[in-house]
């Protein structure tokens, strides 16, 4: 099924339809940040696990003994610190000094905050109005979550809040989806790696670091294979290497256009690649391809870093999220208003540009990144519109790991 000039949504549907099931594994909770859970994660115990005080003060039982018209007295019987595991029983009109998080005595009805009472010898003196107040400063066992209650649903990327909750509920391991392994390399005889010595006529391969960090950002294992010259034998060798690797996805940059030294359209089929599309009906994307290299999904992206970033976010980030089992994997699309005018060279295709969006006075504002800004979205400009004015409405595409 080869396509020429495939529409973006059609291409994305094709790509996602080839997303493999990577399987699952049990992982210690401490290693689960950013992983996607594959089953309902339930509380192993009630949360909280015991009746506890939410204030430093005194746990009391009963109404106390009268001490004048508007005060009651409780006999202080002892102290309960946080971490004290004794089962202490409290009698009528008795009190125990208790700390925040302390195990409530059996029979305690409320906690009096220390600033709302006074102590005289072994007596606790409390005003009637305090005893009648609705606040009891007690967290009852299971008041937040019952045992076996679902805390995190499958398809959720785990963040620090999820992990904290799971830990509090007694979970020390979580079943998660496996992460995709992504191999990548950058083609171009002019390219060298950042650690190499730069010669006249050469440039550093920024795409290699860009791809490495995009892969990590979206939950994958990054497997970099450096740069390769525009040479048939060199390209054949790296294609054979990545084909025999354990990667699930392979990405190359450069070499997919119509130029004299753009060799991938010729060499990929020789390496056994089934090419599923050779071009997309959008900018950037006219010089790009997608296919199957053995059991791997192969993406041939253009060379310019902005194009690499945009196409990765539009095509590969949804794919990687789906491969990890995320319940929601499509990019967000919403309206924004331009900071500045934009003029395009042509308006025959859907066009993506790197953008920076922000919230300002209740509106979403967006524009091109300034020199010291990193893009945080893509601006979508529809066909047939050649120029835009400040405050014109545009569509923003946002790719987020979660």
mmCIF file of C-alpha atoms in Angstrom:
data_model
loop_
_atom_site.group_PDB
_atom_site.id
_atom_site.type_symbol
_atom_site.label_atom_id
_atom_site.label_comp_id
_atom_site.label_asym_id
_atom_site.label_seq_id
_atom_site.Cartn_x
_atom_site.Cartn_y
_atom_site.Cartn_z
ATOM 1 C CA UNK A 1 0.000 0.000 0.000
ATOM 2 C CA UNK A 2 2.096 2.942 -1.231
ATOM 3 C CA UNK A 3 0.764 6.459 -1.083
ATOM 4 C CA UNK A 4 2.002 9.709 -2.596
ATOM 5 C CA UNK A 5 1.235 12.945 -0.804
ATOM 6 C CA UNK A 6 -0.770 11.258 1.938
ATOM 7 C CA UNK A 7 -2.887 13.464 4.191
ATOM 8 C CA UNK A 8 -1.715 13.842 7.788
ATOM 9 C CA UNK A 9 -4.700 12.156 9.451
ATOM 10 C CA UNK A 10 -4.582 9.282 6.965
ATOM 11 C CA UNK A 11 -0.861 8.805 7.600
ATOM 12 C CA UNK A 12 -1.348 8.897 11.358
ATOM 13 C CA UNK A 13 -4.125 6.301 11.108
ATOM 14 C CA UNK A 14 -1.811 4.096 9.045
ATOM 15 C CA UNK A 15 1.068 4.457 11.508
ATOM 16 C CA UNK A 16 -1.029 3.812 14.601
ATOM 17 C CA UNK A 17 -2.521 0.754 12.930
ATOM 18 C CA UNK A 18 0.970 -0.770 12.900
ATOM 19 C CA UNK A 19 1.693 -0.080 16.576
ATOM 20 C CA UNK A 20 2.878 -3.363 18.127
ATOM 21 C CA UNK A 21 1.965 -4.697 21.564
ATOM 22 C CA UNK A 22 5.189 -4.505 23.547
ATOM 23 C CA UNK A 23 4.052 -6.594 26.503
ATOM 24 C CA UNK A 24 4.145 -5.865 30.223
ATOM 25 C CA UNK A 25 6.464 -6.176 33.197
ATOM 26 C CA UNK A 26 6.408 -5.802 36.987
ATOM 27 C CA UNK A 27 8.553 -2.873 38.133
ATOM 28 C CA UNK A 28 9.466 -1.668 41.650
ATOM 29 C CA UNK A 29 7.484 1.413 42.546
ATOM 30 C CA UNK A 30 10.625 3.534 42.881
ATOM 31 C CA UNK A 31 11.373 2.931 39.175
ATOM 32 C CA UNK A 32 7.868 3.651 37.875
ATOM 33 C CA UNK A 33 7.987 7.412 37.320
ATOM 34 C CA UNK A 34 6.884 8.091 33.728
ATOM 35 C CA UNK A 35 5.837 4.488 33.109
ATOM 36 C CA UNK A 36 2.313 3.577 31.992
ATOM 37 C CA UNK A 37 0.400 1.177 34.227
ATOM 38 C CA UNK A 38 -1.195 -1.799 32.500
ATOM 39 C CA UNK A 39 -3.762 -2.866 35.106
ATOM 40 C CA UNK A 40 -6.020 -1.406 37.762
ATOM 41 C CA UNK A 41 -3.838 -0.478 40.705
ATOM 42 C CA UNK A 42 -5.737 -0.978 43.923
ATOM 43 C CA UNK A 43 -5.173 0.024 47.504
ATOM 44 C CA UNK A 44 -3.690 -2.882 49.454
ATOM 45 C CA UNK A 45 -4.987 -1.397 52.706
ATOM 46 C CA UNK A 46 -7.417 1.278 53.828
ATOM 47 C CA UNK A 47 -6.119 4.824 53.586
ATOM 48 C CA UNK A 48 -5.470 6.058 56.164
ATOM 49 C CA UNK A 49 -4.691 2.731 57.770
ATOM 50 C CA UNK A 50 -5.772 3.769 61.269
ATOM 51 C CA UNK A 51 -7.805 6.431 63.061
ATOM 52 C CA UNK A 52 -5.428 9.342 63.485
ATOM 53 C CA UNK A 53 -5.205 12.877 64.786
ATOM 54 C CA UNK A 54 -4.826 15.728 62.322
ATOM 55 C CA UNK A 55 -3.640 18.227 64.953
ATOM 56 C CA UNK A 56 -1.335 18.473 67.917
ATOM 57 C CA UNK A 57 -3.644 18.586 70.947
ATOM 58 C CA UNK A 58 -5.675 16.312 73.173
ATOM 59 C CA UNK A 59 -7.878 13.331 72.302
ATOM 60 C CA UNK A 60 -10.949 13.313 74.537
ATOM 61 C CA UNK A 61 -13.939 11.108 75.245
ATOM 62 C CA UNK A 62 -17.316 12.035 76.663
ATOM 63 C CA UNK A 63 -18.548 15.450 77.703
ATOM 64 C CA UNK A 64 -16.099 16.087 80.544
ATOM 65 C CA UNK A 65 -17.011 17.351 83.991
ATOM 66 C CA UNK A 66 -18.520 20.752 84.559
ATOM 67 C CA UNK A 67 -16.134 23.525 85.611
ATOM 68 C CA UNK A 68 -18.260 26.625 85.803
ATOM 69 C CA UNK A 69 -20.937 27.704 83.348
ATOM 70 C CA UNK A 70 -18.986 27.466 80.094
ATOM 71 C CA UNK A 71 -16.088 25.034 80.655
ATOM 72 C CA UNK A 72 -15.513 21.300 81.010
ATOM 73 C CA UNK A 73 -12.645 19.361 82.574
ATOM 74 C CA UNK A 74 -10.982 16.132 81.355
ATOM 75 C CA UNK A 75 -8.445 14.082 83.301
ATOM 76 C CA UNK A 76 -5.162 13.758 81.388
ATOM 77 C CA UNK A 77 -4.057 10.087 81.395
ATOM 78 C CA UNK A 78 -0.958 10.112 79.209
ATOM 79 C CA UNK A 79 0.631 11.002 75.873
ATOM 80 C CA UNK A 80 0.549 9.438 72.408
ATOM 81 C CA UNK A 81 3.318 10.371 70.005
ATOM 82 C CA UNK A 82 3.253 9.871 66.240
ATOM 83 C CA UNK A 83 4.525 6.326 65.654
ATOM 84 C CA UNK A 84 3.275 5.016 69.008
ATOM 85 C CA UNK A 85 1.650 1.697 68.051
ATOM 86 C CA UNK A 86 0.003 0.845 71.397
ATOM 87 C CA UNK A 87 -3.747 0.204 71.513
ATOM 88 C CA UNK A 88 -4.747 2.699 74.188
ATOM 89 C CA UNK A 89 -8.269 2.832 75.575
ATOM 90 C CA UNK A 90 -9.710 6.097 76.801
ATOM 91 C CA UNK A 91 -12.419 6.369 79.424
ATOM 92 C CA UNK A 92 -15.268 8.815 79.837
ATOM 93 C CA UNK A 93 -14.125 12.401 80.567
ATOM 94 C CA UNK A 94 -10.488 11.439 79.973
ATOM 95 C CA UNK A 95 -7.863 13.002 77.691
ATOM 96 C CA UNK A 96 -4.573 11.967 76.096
ATOM 97 C CA UNK A 97 -1.980 14.379 74.767
ATOM 98 C CA UNK A 98 -1.608 13.448 71.075
ATOM 99 C CA UNK A 99 0.537 14.557 68.156
ATOM 100 C CA UNK A 100 -0.388 15.027 64.497
ATOM 101 C CA UNK A 101 -0.512 11.578 62.898
ATOM 102 C CA UNK A 102 -0.811 9.828 66.240
ATOM 103 C CA UNK A 103 -2.925 6.685 66.637
ATOM 104 C CA UNK A 104 -6.212 7.746 68.179
ATOM 105 C CA UNK A 105 -7.104 6.073 71.518
ATOM 106 C CA UNK A 106 -9.932 3.570 71.326
ATOM 107 C CA UNK A 107 -13.115 5.406 72.239
ATOM 108 C CA UNK A 108 -11.846 8.933 71.500
ATOM 109 C CA UNK A 109 -14.534 11.179 70.031
ATOM 110 C CA UNK A 110 -12.590 14.253 69.033
ATOM 111 C CA UNK A 111 -9.232 16.016 69.234
ATOM 112 C CA UNK A 112 -9.012 19.426 70.880
ATOM 113 C CA UNK A 113 -6.323 21.558 69.205
ATOM 114 C CA UNK A 114 -3.714 22.604 71.745
ATOM 115 C CA UNK A 115 -4.387 26.301 71.118
ATOM 116 C CA UNK A 116 -8.072 25.799 72.034
ATOM 117 C CA UNK A 117 -7.548 24.487 75.577
ATOM 118 C CA UNK A 118 -5.410 24.946 78.666
ATOM 119 C CA UNK A 119 -3.808 22.588 81.160
ATOM 120 C CA UNK A 120 -3.947 22.925 84.917
ATOM 121 C CA UNK A 121 -1.887 20.220 86.601
ATOM 122 C CA UNK A 122 -3.331 16.923 85.337
ATOM 123 C CA UNK A 123 -6.562 18.497 84.111
ATOM 124 C CA UNK A 124 -7.481 19.639 80.611
ATOM 125 C CA UNK A 125 -9.873 22.586 80.602
ATOM 126 C CA UNK A 126 -11.948 23.175 77.458
ATOM 127 C CA UNK A 127 -14.625 25.740 76.654
ATOM 128 C CA UNK A 128 -18.117 24.447 75.831
ATOM 129 C CA UNK A 129 -18.062 26.240 72.465
ATOM 130 C CA UNK A 130 -14.963 24.270 71.429
ATOM 131 C CA UNK A 131 -16.632 20.965 72.308
ATOM 132 C CA UNK A 132 -19.645 21.966 70.247
ATOM 133 C CA UNK A 133 -17.586 22.967 67.181
ATOM 134 C CA UNK A 134 -17.964 20.751 64.068
ATOM 135 C CA UNK A 135 -14.209 20.190 63.606
ATOM 136 C CA UNK A 136 -13.105 16.991 65.319
ATOM 137 C CA UNK A 137 -9.569 16.832 63.826
ATOM 138 C CA UNK A 138 -9.791 13.083 63.212
ATOM 139 C CA UNK A 139 -9.059 11.153 60.021
ATOM 140 C CA UNK A 140 -10.932 7.876 60.264
ATOM 141 C CA UNK A 141 -9.498 4.627 58.933
ATOM 142 C CA UNK A 142 -10.436 4.188 55.252
ATOM 143 C CA UNK A 143 -11.970 7.672 54.967
ATOM 144 C CA UNK A 144 -9.938 8.408 51.805
ATOM 145 C CA UNK A 145 -9.734 4.968 50.192
ATOM 146 C CA UNK A 146 -10.998 1.546 51.159
ATOM 147 C CA UNK A 147 -8.912 -1.595 50.716
ATOM 148 C CA UNK A 148 -9.038 -2.881 47.111
ATOM 149 C CA UNK A 149 -10.353 0.429 45.804
ATOM 150 C CA UNK A 150 -8.905 1.420 42.401
ATOM 151 C CA UNK A 151 -6.343 4.195 42.752
ATOM 152 C CA UNK A 152 -4.861 4.360 39.237
ATOM 153 C CA UNK A 153 -6.472 3.038 36.074
ATOM 154 C CA UNK A 154 -4.644 1.251 33.241
ATOM 155 C CA UNK A 155 -3.317 3.548 30.523
ATOM 156 C CA UNK A 156 -2.200 6.215 33.002
ATOM 157 C CA UNK A 157 1.335 7.580 32.853
ATOM 158 C CA UNK A 158 2.512 7.549 36.446
ATOM 159 C CA UNK A 159 3.651 10.819 37.974
ATOM 160 C CA UNK A 160 4.862 11.781 41.429
ATOM 161 C CA UNK A 161 1.313 12.107 42.816
ATOM 162 C CA UNK A 162 0.301 8.630 41.600
ATOM 163 C CA UNK A 163 3.437 7.072 43.070
ATOM 164 C CA UNK A 164 2.981 8.821 46.405
ATOM 165 C CA UNK A 165 -0.609 7.586 46.624
ATOM 166 C CA UNK A 166 0.321 4.025 45.661
ATOM 167 C CA UNK A 167 3.093 3.973 48.243
ATOM 168 C CA UNK A 168 0.761 5.236 50.971
ATOM 169 C CA UNK A 169 -1.704 2.476 50.065
ATOM 170 C CA UNK A 170 0.900 -0.286 50.490
ATOM 171 C CA UNK A 171 1.906 -0.918 46.867
ATOM 172 C CA UNK A 172 5.587 -1.598 46.238
ATOM 173 C CA UNK A 173 5.404 -2.931 42.658
ATOM 174 C CA UNK A 174 3.330 -1.980 39.623
ATOM 175 C CA UNK A 175 2.664 -3.807 36.362
ATOM 176 C CA UNK A 176 3.515 -1.452 33.497
ATOM 177 C CA UNK A 177 3.716 -1.625 29.721
ATOM 178 C CA UNK A 178 7.161 -2.112 28.198
ATOM 179 C CA UNK A 179 8.785 0.933 26.669
ATOM 180 C CA UNK A 180 9.577 1.186 22.931
ATOM 181 C CA UNK A 181 13.196 0.973 21.823
ATOM 182 C CA UNK A 182 13.975 3.601 19.208
ATOM 183 C CA UNK A 183 17.088 3.445 17.023
ATOM 184 C CA UNK A 184 18.078 6.554 15.093
ATOM 185 C CA UNK A 185 20.867 7.950 12.943
ATOM 186 C CA UNK A 186 21.449 11.092 10.891
ATOM 187 C CA UNK A 187 22.627 11.088 7.281
ATOM 188 C CA UNK A 188 24.713 13.689 5.510
ATOM 189 C CA UNK A 189 28.387 13.781 4.511
ATOM 190 C CA UNK A 190 28.654 17.244 6.060
ATOM 191 C CA UNK A 191 27.608 16.052 9.526
ATOM 192 C CA UNK A 192 29.828 15.244 12.485
ATOM 193 C CA UNK A 193 28.962 14.386 16.076
ATOM 194 C CA UNK A 194 29.226 17.064 18.763
ATOM 195 C CA UNK A 195 32.328 15.479 20.304
ATOM 196 C CA UNK A 196 34.213 15.443 16.963
ATOM 197 C CA UNK A 197 36.529 18.098 15.555
ATOM 198 C CA UNK A 198 34.702 20.387 13.134
ATOM 199 C CA UNK A 199 36.342 21.034 9.770
ATOM 200 C CA UNK A 200 35.563 23.728 7.248
ATOM 201 C CA UNK A 201 32.452 22.669 5.328
ATOM 202 C CA UNK A 202 31.129 20.470 8.140
ATOM 203 C CA UNK A 203 28.468 21.043 10.790
ATOM 204 C CA UNK A 204 27.480 19.372 14.006
ATOM 205 C CA UNK A 205 24.517 17.004 13.924
ATOM 206 C CA UNK A 206 21.978 18.684 16.185
ATOM 207 C CA UNK A 207 19.321 16.185 15.061
ATOM 208 C CA UNK A 208 21.077 13.341 16.862
ATOM 209 C CA UNK A 209 20.704 15.020 20.262
ATOM 210 C CA UNK A 210 17.237 16.299 19.345
ATOM 211 C CA UNK A 211 15.995 12.782 18.572
ATOM 212 C CA UNK A 212 17.666 11.259 21.618
ATOM 213 C CA UNK A 213 15.866 13.626 23.947
ATOM 214 C CA UNK A 214 12.513 13.488 22.152
ATOM 215 C CA UNK A 215 12.601 9.693 22.432
ATOM 216 C CA UNK A 216 13.365 9.925 26.164
ATOM 217 C CA UNK A 217 10.735 12.617 26.686
ATOM 218 C CA UNK A 218 8.022 10.368 25.295
ATOM 219 C CA UNK A 219 9.062 7.329 27.289
ATOM 220 C CA UNK A 220 11.309 5.403 24.901
ATOM 221 C CA UNK A 221 14.769 3.874 25.096
ATOM 222 C CA UNK A 222 17.052 5.889 22.802
ATOM 223 C CA UNK A 223 19.604 3.943 20.735
ATOM 224 C CA UNK A 224 21.767 6.366 18.746
ATOM 225 C CA UNK A 225 23.846 5.176 15.790
ATOM 226 C CA UNK A 226 25.613 8.440 15.045
ATOM 227 C CA UNK A 227 25.960 9.988 11.591
ATOM 228 C CA UNK A 228 26.365 8.294 8.224
ATOM 229 C CA UNK A 229 27.772 9.773 5.024
ATOM 230 C CA UNK A 230 25.835 10.018 1.758
ATOM 231 C CA UNK A 231 27.459 6.817 0.573
ATOM 232 C CA UNK A 232 25.647 3.699 -0.588
ATOM 233 C CA UNK A 233 27.860 1.231 1.234
ATOM 234 C CA UNK A 234 27.806 3.225 4.479
ATOM 235 C CA UNK A 235 24.015 3.512 4.349
ATOM 236 C CA UNK A 236 23.590 -0.183 3.535
ATOM 237 C CA UNK A 237 25.759 -1.061 6.523
ATOM 238 C CA UNK A 238 23.824 1.082 9.021
ATOM 239 C CA UNK A 239 20.491 -0.192 7.669
ATOM 240 C CA UNK A 240 21.651 -3.759 8.160
ATOM 241 C CA UNK A 241 22.825 -2.917 11.693
ATOM 242 C CA UNK A 242 19.545 -1.349 12.809
ATOM 243 C CA UNK A 243 17.545 -4.078 11.075
ATOM 244 C CA UNK A 244 19.310 -6.682 13.228
ATOM 245 C CA UNK A 245 18.983 -4.627 16.433
ATOM 246 C CA UNK A 246 16.275 -5.045 19.066
ATOM 247 C CA UNK A 247 14.702 -1.684 18.185
ATOM 248 C CA UNK A 248 10.955 -1.363 17.662
ATOM 249 C CA UNK A 249 11.239 1.894 15.715
ATOM 250 C CA UNK A 250 13.992 3.203 13.439
ATOM 251 C CA UNK A 251 14.359 6.877 12.512
ATOM 252 C CA UNK A 252 16.743 8.420 10.006
ATOM 253 C CA UNK A 253 17.096 12.083 9.101
ATOM 254 C CA UNK A 254 18.064 13.427 5.696
ATOM 255 C CA UNK A 255 18.486 11.632 2.393
ATOM 256 C CA UNK A 256 14.785 11.224 1.571
ATOM 257 C CA UNK A 257 14.370 14.096 -0.902
ATOM 258 C CA UNK A 258 14.824 14.224 -4.686
ATOM 259 C CA UNK A 259 18.491 15.307 -4.580
ATOM 260 C CA UNK A 260 21.427 13.558 -6.242
ATOM 261 C CA UNK A 261 22.737 12.227 -2.922
ATOM 262 C CA UNK A 262 19.353 11.444 -1.358
ATOM 263 C CA UNK A 263 19.730 7.673 -1.467
ATOM 264 C CA UNK A 264 17.235 6.209 0.982
ATOM 265 C CA UNK A 265 14.328 5.777 -1.422
ATOM 266 C CA UNK A 266 16.654 3.595 -3.497
ATOM 267 C CA UNK A 267 18.421 1.692 -0.714
ATOM 268 C CA UNK A 268 15.553 1.021 1.697
ATOM 269 C CA UNK A 269 13.704 -1.402 -0.626
ATOM 270 C CA UNK A 270 17.024 -3.169 -1.255
ATOM 271 C CA UNK A 271 17.303 -3.658 2.503
ATOM 272 C CA UNK A 272 13.871 -5.282 2.566
ATOM 273 C CA UNK A 273 11.803 -2.244 3.535
ATOM 274 C CA UNK A 274 8.150 -2.131 2.528
ATOM 275 C CA UNK A 275 7.500 1.579 1.997
ATOM 276 C CA UNK A 276 3.941 2.554 2.942
ATOM 277 C CA UNK A 277 4.111 6.217 1.987
ATOM 278 C CA UNK A 278 6.766 8.386 0.340
ATOM 279 C CA UNK A 279 5.414 11.855 0.975
ATOM 280 C CA UNK A 280 2.922 13.752 3.097
ATOM 281 C CA UNK A 281 0.549 16.436 1.889
ATOM 282 C CA UNK A 282 1.822 19.042 4.337
ATOM 283 C CA UNK A 283 4.800 21.241 5.140
ATOM 284 C CA UNK A 284 7.133 19.999 6.452
ATOM 285 C CA UNK A 285 6.599 16.480 5.191
ATOM 286 C CA UNK A 286 6.800 16.386 1.430
ATOM 287 C CA UNK A 287 10.209 14.690 1.712
ATOM 288 C CA UNK A 288 9.498 11.959 4.248
ATOM 289 C CA UNK A 289 8.597 8.290 4.215
ATOM 290 C CA UNK A 290 7.270 5.517 6.416
ATOM 291 C CA UNK A 291 7.569 1.785 6.037
ATOM 292 C CA UNK A 292 8.364 -1.584 7.577
ATOM 293 C CA UNK A 293 12.002 -2.660 7.882
ATOM 294 C CA UNK A 294 11.581 -6.267 8.894
ATOM 295 C CA UNK A 295 9.647 -6.156 12.178
ATOM 296 C CA UNK A 296 10.488 -2.485 12.774
ATOM 297 C CA UNK A 297 8.600 0.689 11.967
ATOM 298 C CA UNK A 298 10.842 2.891 9.829
ATOM 299 C CA UNK A 299 10.595 6.673 9.558
ATOM 300 C CA UNK A 300 12.679 8.626 7.088
ATOM 301 C CA UNK A 301 12.496 12.277 8.143
ATOM 302 C CA UNK A 302 13.876 15.386 6.421
ATOM 303 C CA UNK A 303 17.133 16.996 7.526
ATOM 304 C CA UNK A 304 16.181 20.432 8.941
ATOM 305 C CA UNK A 305 15.809 20.207 12.751
ATOM 306 C CA UNK A 306 12.498 22.154 12.880
ATOM 307 C CA UNK A 307 11.011 19.656 10.418
ATOM 308 C CA UNK A 308 12.382 16.726 12.435
ATOM 309 C CA UNK A 309 10.869 18.085 15.620
ATOM 310 C CA UNK A 310 7.456 18.822 14.088
ATOM 311 C CA UNK A 311 7.119 15.465 12.339
ATOM 312 C CA UNK A 312 8.284 13.597 15.425
ATOM 313 C CA UNK A 313 5.668 15.342 17.552
ATOM 314 C CA UNK A 314 2.860 14.860 15.014
ATOM 315 C CA UNK A 315 3.613 11.267 14.011
ATOM 316 C CA UNK A 316 5.944 9.544 16.464
ATOM 317 C CA UNK A 317 4.762 10.919 19.797
ATOM 318 C CA UNK A 318 1.207 9.517 19.349
ATOM 319 C CA UNK A 319 2.715 6.230 18.156
ATOM 320 C CA UNK A 320 5.048 5.924 21.144
ATOM 321 C CA UNK A 321 2.272 6.751 23.594
ATOM 322 C CA UNK A 322 0.004 4.129 22.028
ATOM 323 C CA UNK A 323 2.790 1.531 22.106
ATOM 324 C CA UNK A 324 3.141 2.182 25.838
ATOM 325 C CA UNK A 325 -0.555 1.555 26.363
ATOM 326 C CA UNK A 326 -1.653 5.098 27.108
ATOM 327 C CA UNK A 327 -5.421 5.499 27.021
ATOM 328 C CA UNK A 328 -5.098 8.950 25.418
ATOM 329 C CA UNK A 329 -2.360 9.313 22.820
ATOM 330 C CA UNK A 330 -3.477 11.893 20.243
ATOM 331 C CA UNK A 331 -2.096 15.424 20.325
ATOM 332 C CA UNK A 332 -4.251 18.177 21.774
ATOM 333 C CA UNK A 333 -5.625 20.747 19.350
ATOM 334 C CA UNK A 334 -6.997 24.102 20.489
ATOM 335 C CA UNK A 335 -7.367 27.657 19.253
ATOM 336 C CA UNK A 336 -4.953 30.489 19.950
ATOM 337 C CA UNK A 337 -4.458 34.077 18.817
ATOM 338 C CA UNK A 338 -1.344 35.249 17.023
ATOM 339 C CA UNK A 339 1.148 37.611 18.625
ATOM 340 C CA UNK A 340 2.371 38.857 15.271
ATOM 341 C CA UNK A 341 1.746 38.773 11.539
ATOM 342 C CA UNK A 342 2.775 35.703 9.528
ATOM 343 C CA UNK A 343 3.296 35.507 5.769
ATOM 344 C CA UNK A 344 3.736 32.176 4.023
ATOM 345 C CA UNK A 345 5.475 31.557 0.709
ATOM 346 C CA UNK A 346 2.592 29.377 -0.450
ATOM 347 C CA UNK A 347 -0.721 28.221 0.931
ATOM 348 C CA UNK A 348 -1.421 25.073 -1.059
ATOM 349 C CA UNK A 349 -0.793 22.691 1.847
ATOM 350 C CA UNK A 350 -1.452 22.399 5.559
ATOM 351 C CA UNK A 351 1.570 24.056 7.159
ATOM 352 C CA UNK A 352 3.115 23.533 10.586
ATOM 353 C CA UNK A 353 5.450 26.045 12.234
ATOM 354 C CA UNK A 354 7.224 25.852 15.582
ATOM 355 C CA UNK A 355 5.481 28.041 18.139
ATOM 356 C CA UNK A 356 5.416 29.259 21.731
ATOM 357 C CA UNK A 357 2.039 29.567 23.429
ATOM 358 C CA UNK A 358 1.107 31.154 26.726
ATOM 359 C CA UNK A 359 -1.997 32.271 28.636
ATOM 360 C CA UNK A 360 -2.495 36.010 28.787
ATOM 361 C CA UNK A 361 -5.557 37.867 30.090
ATOM 362 C CA UNK A 362 -7.786 34.843 29.683
ATOM 363 C CA UNK A 363 -6.669 34.057 26.106
ATOM 364 C CA UNK A 364 -4.170 31.702 24.541
ATOM 365 C CA UNK A 365 -1.514 33.702 22.707
ATOM 366 C CA UNK A 366 0.934 32.095 20.299
ATOM 367 C CA UNK A 367 3.789 33.142 18.054
ATOM 368 C CA UNK A 368 7.149 32.105 16.711
ATOM 369 C CA UNK A 369 9.796 31.402 19.376
ATOM 370 C CA UNK A 370 12.184 34.240 20.068
ATOM 371 C CA UNK A 371 15.923 33.581 19.927
ATOM 372 C CA UNK A 372 16.140 32.541 23.582
ATOM 373 C CA UNK A 373 12.850 30.619 23.649
ATOM 374 C CA UNK A 374 12.347 26.918 23.039
ATOM 375 C CA UNK A 375 9.204 25.981 21.081
ATOM 376 C CA UNK A 376 6.465 24.369 23.170
ATOM 377 C CA UNK A 377 3.866 23.728 20.452
ATOM 378 C CA UNK A 378 3.242 23.748 16.716
ATOM 379 C CA UNK A 379 1.146 26.330 14.890
ATOM 380 C CA UNK A 380 -1.160 24.836 12.250
ATOM 381 C CA UNK A 381 -1.957 27.065 9.282
ATOM 382 C CA UNK A 382 -4.647 25.788 6.979
ATOM 383 C CA UNK A 383 -4.466 25.717 3.172
ATOM 384 C CA UNK A 384 -5.608 28.747 1.156
ATOM 385 C CA UNK A 385 -4.541 31.328 3.743
ATOM 386 C CA UNK A 386 -1.313 33.035 2.739
ATOM 387 C CA UNK A 387 -1.034 35.709 5.420
ATOM 388 C CA UNK A 388 -2.171 36.235 8.989
ATOM 389 C CA UNK A 389 -2.501 39.388 11.050
ATOM 390 C CA UNK A 390 -1.915 39.882 14.788
ATOM 391 C CA UNK A 391 -4.810 38.442 16.842
ATOM 392 C CA UNK A 392 -5.919 36.168 13.999
ATOM 393 C CA UNK A 393 -7.180 32.805 15.238
ATOM 394 C CA UNK A 394 -5.012 29.754 14.499
ATOM 395 C CA UNK A 395 -4.944 26.125 15.619
ATOM 396 C CA UNK A 396 -2.296 24.985 18.110
ATOM 397 C CA UNK A 397 -1.052 21.381 18.174
ATOM 398 C CA UNK A 398 0.339 20.267 21.519
ATOM 399 C CA UNK A 399 2.180 17.008 22.089
ATOM 400 C CA UNK A 400 2.640 16.114 25.759
ATOM 401 C CA UNK A 401 4.188 12.953 27.274
ATOM 402 C CA UNK A 402 1.073 12.457 29.421
#
